[in-house]
Amino acid sequence: MHLLMIVTTVTIACWLRFSGHIPQGNWHLRWQRSLFLFLFPPLLIFMTAISIVCMGTQGKMGGMYSGSFSYLLALIFLAFFNILGITLTFQGWKSIKSARECPLVNLAGKQARLLQTGALFAGQMGFWQPELVISEGLLQTLSPAHLESVLAHEQGHYHYRDTFWFFWLGWVRSCTAWLPNTEPLWQELLVLRELRADSYAASQVDPLVLAESLLLVVSNNPITSNICCAALGASDRLDQRIEALLTPTEPTSESQLQSWHIFLFAFLPLLTVVFHS
């Protein structure tokens, strides 16, 4: 019975990934849909594995005896997830430690770490309370107006806690890289993360100035890792970002946004523990 649960869950997860389509339109709608397609299937698999481990190898469910093979399979899944999580945490810690070795500077009343390189870079590094990291090359190249727009963009990443949430999303990506369309959805979420930060910055600075800053910075990003890092040039879909800045976005009503309640269905496998005896 437990093996049937695993097969059913994996089938549903693959079907959702294959049948789901990323919608067109503003980043609000794309974000909700893409996040569901990216996160719901792995969450369903994760909850199924937890429920099987909780039920153990003894007893029956639905009149069928439990087997040790499905229990062992679920245990291997969870161990694999945990090992990847520890690995990513260690890599993130090393990145943060490296950033904190850079000297502190004051920019418009805010502290930032100064990266001693001629490349153009600005990004947030850390978990829940990330630090702004900015390069010497950026300070020497950008005008005060352009620098202000870059700082506004990075404040957007800080406002949405992108480094924290994308650390966990990156963990999900690593755990379920074998699922269909994992990488395309991940890249879409990275683009939408930047569009969201751009939108936040555009409400505080001139969107045209921010677009000019993007053109200068996006092709000179020396940091390619997304672990605990949200950088101005993290996405290479520059045309989408420029177009979004120069084209007014239509307002999205709350009724159009997908409810978070739909993620509760991913926890349904936990109810099967009740029927195990």
Short mmCIF file of C-alpha atoms in Angstrom, two decimals:
data_model
loop_
_atom_site.label_atom_id
_atom_site.label_comp_id
_atom_site.label_asym_id
_atom_site.label_seq_id
_atom_site.Cartn_x
_atom_site.Cartn_y
_atom_site.Cartn_z
CA MET A 1 0.00 0.00 0.00
CA HIS A 2 2.83 2.38 0.87
CA LEU A 3 4.55 1.66 -2.43
CA LEU A 4 1.28 2.50 -4.18
CA MET A 5 1.26 5.83 -2.33
CA ILE A 6 4.77 6.60 -3.58
CA VAL A 7 3.96 5.72 -7.18
CA THR A 8 0.72 7.73 -7.08
CA THR A 9 2.42 10.78 -5.58
CA VAL A 10 5.29 10.76 -8.07
CA THR A 11 2.82 10.32 -10.94
CA ILE A 12 0.74 13.31 -9.77
CA ALA A 13 3.89 15.40 -9.30
CA CYS A 14 5.16 14.61 -12.81
CA TRP A 15 1.72 15.22 -14.33
CA LEU A 16 1.47 18.64 -12.69
CA ARG A 17 4.90 19.60 -13.96
CA PHE A 18 4.17 18.37 -17.50
CA SER A 19 0.66 19.84 -17.79
CA GLY A 20 1.31 23.16 -16.08
CA HIS A 21 2.04 26.20 -18.21
CA ILE A 22 3.64 29.43 -17.05
CA PRO A 23 1.11 32.22 -17.71
CA GLN A 24 1.87 35.39 -19.60
CA GLY A 25 1.19 38.81 -18.14
CA ASN A 26 2.56 40.78 -15.23
CA TRP A 27 4.95 39.34 -12.70
CA HIS A 28 2.27 39.02 -10.00
CA LEU A 29 0.32 36.35 -11.89
CA ARG A 30 3.45 34.65 -13.23
CA TRP A 31 4.90 34.48 -9.73
CA GLN A 32 1.87 32.75 -8.21
CA ARG A 33 1.57 30.18 -10.97
CA SER A 34 5.29 29.45 -11.28
CA LEU A 35 5.72 29.10 -7.51
CA PHE A 36 2.84 26.61 -7.36
CA LEU A 37 4.24 24.48 -10.21
CA PHE A 38 7.73 24.59 -8.70
CA LEU A 39 6.88 24.00 -5.03
CA PHE A 40 3.67 21.93 -4.84
CA PRO A 41 4.94 18.67 -6.47
CA PRO A 42 8.11 18.42 -4.28
CA LEU A 43 6.07 19.31 -1.18
CA LEU A 44 3.60 16.52 -2.00
CA ILE A 45 6.45 14.02 -2.37
CA PHE A 46 8.10 15.23 0.83
CA MET A 47 4.87 14.88 2.86
CA THR A 48 4.27 11.40 1.44
CA ALA A 49 7.76 10.28 2.49
CA ILE A 50 7.24 11.68 6.00
CA SER A 51 3.87 9.92 6.37
CA ILE A 52 5.34 6.56 5.28
CA VAL A 53 8.23 6.88 7.74
CA CYS A 54 5.78 7.78 10.52
CA MET A 55 3.68 4.66 9.77
CA GLY A 56 6.72 2.38 9.86
CA THR A 57 7.02 -1.17 8.57
CA GLN A 58 4.40 -2.81 10.81
CA GLY A 59 0.63 -2.89 10.51
CA LYS A 60 -1.89 -2.57 7.71
CA MET A 61 -3.50 0.24 5.74
CA GLY A 62 -6.61 -0.24 3.61
CA GLY A 63 -6.47 -3.98 4.33
CA MET A 64 -2.98 -4.26 2.86
CA TYR A 65 0.17 -4.97 4.87
CA SER A 66 2.97 -2.43 5.00
CA GLY A 67 6.30 -3.39 3.49
CA SER A 68 9.84 -2.59 4.51
CA PHE A 69 10.85 -1.68 0.93
CA SER A 70 8.60 1.40 0.74
CA TYR A 71 9.68 2.44 4.25
CA LEU A 72 13.35 2.14 3.28
CA LEU A 73 12.74 4.06 0.05
CA ALA A 74 11.04 6.91 1.94
CA LEU A 75 13.84 6.92 4.51
CA ILE A 76 16.46 7.21 1.74
CA PHE A 77 14.50 10.11 0.20
CA LEU A 78 14.42 12.01 3.48
CA ALA A 79 18.09 11.31 4.22
CA PHE A 80 18.99 12.55 0.74
CA PHE A 81 16.96 15.75 1.29
CA ASN A 82 18.65 16.38 4.64
CA ILE A 83 22.16 15.80 3.28
CA LEU A 84 21.53 18.26 0.45
CA GLY A 85 20.15 20.77 2.95
CA ILE A 86 23.25 20.50 5.14
CA THR A 87 25.51 20.82 2.08
CA LEU A 88 23.74 23.96 0.85
CA THR A 89 23.79 25.46 4.35
CA PHE A 90 27.55 24.91 4.56
CA GLN A 91 28.09 26.47 1.12
CA GLY A 92 25.93 29.43 2.07
CA TRP A 93 27.79 29.87 5.34
CA LYS A 94 31.11 29.96 3.46
CA SER A 95 29.76 32.61 1.08
CA ILE A 96 28.53 34.75 3.96
CA LYS A 97 31.81 34.32 5.84
CA SER A 98 33.72 35.40 2.74
CA ALA A 99 31.50 38.48 2.33
CA ARG A 100 31.96 39.47 5.98
CA GLU A 101 35.72 39.61 5.48
CA CYS A 102 35.20 42.63 3.21
CA PRO A 103 35.50 46.09 4.83
CA LEU A 104 32.41 48.07 5.78
CA VAL A 105 31.55 51.33 4.00
CA ASN A 106 28.73 53.83 4.44
CA LEU A 107 26.42 54.45 1.47
CA ALA A 108 23.61 56.98 1.86
CA GLY A 109 23.38 56.25 5.56
CA LYS A 110 23.47 52.47 5.09
CA GLN A 111 26.34 50.11 5.75
CA ALA A 112 27.61 47.82 3.01
CA ARG A 113 30.47 45.41 2.45
CA LEU A 114 32.98 46.63 -0.12
CA LEU A 115 34.05 43.97 -2.59
CA GLN A 116 37.52 44.85 -3.82
CA THR A 117 37.11 44.15 -7.51
CA GLY A 118 36.78 46.26 -10.63
CA ALA A 119 33.76 44.26 -11.80
CA LEU A 120 30.31 45.85 -11.42
CA PHE A 121 28.43 44.04 -8.68
CA ALA A 122 25.76 44.75 -6.08
CA GLY A 123 23.84 42.14 -4.12
CA GLN A 124 22.39 41.03 -0.81
CA MET A 125 24.18 38.16 0.92
CA GLY A 126 22.92 36.32 3.98
CA PHE A 127 19.82 34.58 5.28
CA TRP A 128 17.02 36.47 7.06
CA GLN A 129 19.14 39.56 7.71
CA PRO A 130 21.36 39.81 4.61
CA GLU A 131 24.10 42.39 4.14
CA LEU A 132 24.56 44.58 1.10
CA VAL A 133 27.72 43.77 -0.84
CA ILE A 134 28.90 46.27 -3.45
CA SER A 135 32.04 46.39 -5.56
CA GLU A 136 34.62 49.15 -5.93
CA GLY A 137 34.08 49.03 -9.69
CA LEU A 138 30.41 49.85 -9.26
CA LEU A 139 31.12 52.82 -7.02
CA GLN A 140 33.70 54.15 -9.45
CA THR A 141 31.54 53.65 -12.55
CA LEU A 142 28.00 54.67 -11.63
CA SER A 143 26.75 58.20 -11.15
CA PRO A 144 24.99 59.10 -7.87
CA ALA A 145 21.57 58.74 -9.55
CA HIS A 146 22.39 55.32 -10.97
CA LEU A 147 23.87 54.20 -7.66
CA GLU A 148 20.69 55.29 -5.89
CA SER A 149 18.61 53.14 -8.26
CA VAL A 150 20.86 50.13 -7.62
CA LEU A 151 20.50 50.59 -3.86
CA ALA A 152 16.72 50.81 -4.25
CA HIS A 153 16.71 47.52 -6.17
CA GLU A 154 18.76 45.83 -3.45
CA GLN A 155 16.42 47.24 -0.83
CA GLY A 156 13.65 45.44 -2.72
CA HIS A 157 15.48 42.14 -2.25
CA TYR A 158 15.86 42.93 1.43
CA HIS A 159 12.19 43.88 1.74
CA TYR A 160 11.01 40.56 0.28
CA ARG A 161 13.68 38.53 2.16
CA ASP A 162 14.73 37.00 -1.16
CA THR A 163 17.98 35.52 0.14
CA PHE A 164 16.11 33.58 2.85
CA TRP A 165 13.24 32.29 0.74
CA PHE A 166 15.39 31.45 -2.28
CA PHE A 167 17.76 29.48 -0.11
CA TRP A 168 14.87 27.11 0.68
CA LEU A 169 13.62 27.15 -2.90
CA GLY A 170 17.15 26.32 -4.02
CA TRP A 171 17.12 23.38 -1.62
CA VAL A 172 13.86 22.15 -3.16
CA ARG A 173 15.41 22.54 -6.61
CA SER A 174 18.41 20.41 -5.64
CA CYS A 175 16.25 17.72 -4.03
CA THR A 176 13.91 17.32 -6.99
CA ALA A 177 16.12 18.12 -9.97
CA TRP A 178 14.86 14.85 -11.49
CA LEU A 179 11.29 16.15 -11.75
CA PRO A 180 10.23 17.52 -15.17
CA ASN A 181 10.74 21.25 -15.82
CA THR A 182 12.57 21.91 -12.56
CA GLU A 183 15.29 24.02 -14.18
CA PRO A 184 12.97 26.11 -16.45
CA LEU A 185 10.73 26.89 -13.47
CA TRP A 186 13.75 27.77 -11.32
CA GLN A 187 15.04 30.16 -13.96
CA GLU A 188 11.56 31.69 -14.23
CA LEU A 189 11.44 32.27 -10.48
CA LEU A 190 14.87 33.93 -10.60
CA VAL A 191 13.63 36.29 -13.31
CA LEU A 192 10.45 37.03 -11.38
CA ARG A 193 12.49 37.71 -8.25
CA GLU A 194 14.41 40.37 -10.15
CA LEU A 195 11.24 41.80 -11.72
CA ARG A 196 9.73 42.10 -8.25
CA ALA A 197 12.79 43.92 -6.91
CA ASP A 198 12.81 46.14 -10.02
CA SER A 199 9.15 46.98 -9.42
CA TYR A 200 9.90 47.88 -5.80
CA ALA A 201 12.78 50.12 -6.87
CA ALA A 202 10.74 51.76 -9.65
CA SER A 203 8.28 53.01 -7.01
CA GLN A 204 11.11 54.99 -5.41
CA VAL A 205 13.41 56.04 -8.26
CA ASP A 206 13.11 56.88 -11.95
CA PRO A 207 12.50 53.59 -13.84
CA LEU A 208 14.53 54.87 -16.79
CA VAL A 209 17.57 55.45 -14.57
CA LEU A 210 17.17 51.96 -13.12
CA ALA A 211 16.97 50.51 -16.65
CA GLU A 212 20.21 52.28 -17.54
CA SER A 213 21.84 50.85 -14.40
CA LEU A 214 20.72 47.36 -15.40
CA LEU A 215 22.35 47.74 -18.80
CA LEU A 216 25.61 48.69 -17.12
CA VAL A 217 25.62 46.06 -14.38
CA VAL A 218 23.79 42.95 -15.57
CA SER A 219 26.58 41.70 -17.84
CA ASN A 220 29.32 42.26 -15.23
CA ASN A 221 28.15 40.05 -12.37
CA PRO A 222 31.17 38.16 -10.94
CA ILE A 223 29.07 36.02 -8.56
CA THR A 224 27.13 33.23 -10.23
CA SER A 225 25.95 31.31 -7.16
CA ASN A 226 22.41 31.96 -5.95
CA ILE A 227 23.00 30.42 -2.53
CA CYS A 228 22.19 33.12 0.04
CA CYS A 229 22.74 35.76 -2.63
CA ALA A 230 20.33 38.04 -4.50
CA ALA A 231 22.24 40.21 -6.95
CA LEU A 232 21.21 42.93 -9.38
CA GLY A 233 22.51 40.93 -12.34
CA ALA A 234 21.31 37.49 -11.22
CA SER A 235 19.03 37.08 -14.24
CA ASP A 236 20.13 37.17 -17.85
CA ARG A 237 16.67 37.99 -19.29
CA LEU A 238 17.53 41.64 -19.55
CA ASP A 239 14.95 42.37 -22.24
CA GLN A 240 12.08 41.34 -19.95
CA ARG A 241 13.33 43.50 -17.13
CA ILE A 242 13.86 46.57 -19.30
CA GLU A 243 10.43 46.18 -20.89
CA ALA A 244 8.78 45.79 -17.48
CA LEU A 245 10.45 48.98 -16.25
CA LEU A 246 9.48 51.02 -19.30
CA THR A 247 5.93 49.67 -19.60
CA PRO A 248 3.38 50.51 -16.88
CA THR A 249 2.08 47.39 -15.15
CA GLU A 250 -1.65 46.80 -14.98
CA PRO A 251 -2.86 46.49 -11.39
CA THR A 252 -3.69 42.97 -10.24
CA SER A 253 -6.71 42.47 -8.00
CA GLU A 254 -6.51 40.18 -4.98
CA SER A 255 -9.09 37.86 -6.56
CA GLN A 256 -6.70 37.17 -9.43
CA LEU A 257 -3.91 36.07 -7.15
CA GLN A 258 -3.76 32.39 -6.30
CA SER A 259 -4.59 31.58 -2.70
CA TRP A 260 -1.93 29.99 -0.51
CA HIS A 261 -4.63 27.62 0.75
CA ILE A 262 -4.05 25.37 -2.26
CA PHE A 263 -0.71 24.30 -0.77
CA LEU A 264 -2.62 22.65 2.09
CA PHE A 265 -3.54 19.85 -0.34
CA ALA A 266 0.14 18.85 -0.36
CA PHE A 267 -0.27 17.83 3.31
CA LEU A 268 -3.06 15.34 2.55
CA PRO A 269 -0.67 12.34 2.64
CA LEU A 270 -0.20 12.98 6.37
CA LEU A 271 -3.88 12.05 6.89
CA THR A 272 -3.11 8.49 5.81
CA VAL A 273 -1.32 7.97 9.13
CA VAL A 274 -4.76 7.95 10.80
CA PHE A 275 -5.85 4.95 8.70
CA HIS A 276 -2.74 2.92 9.52
CA SER A 277 -3.18 0.22 12.09
#
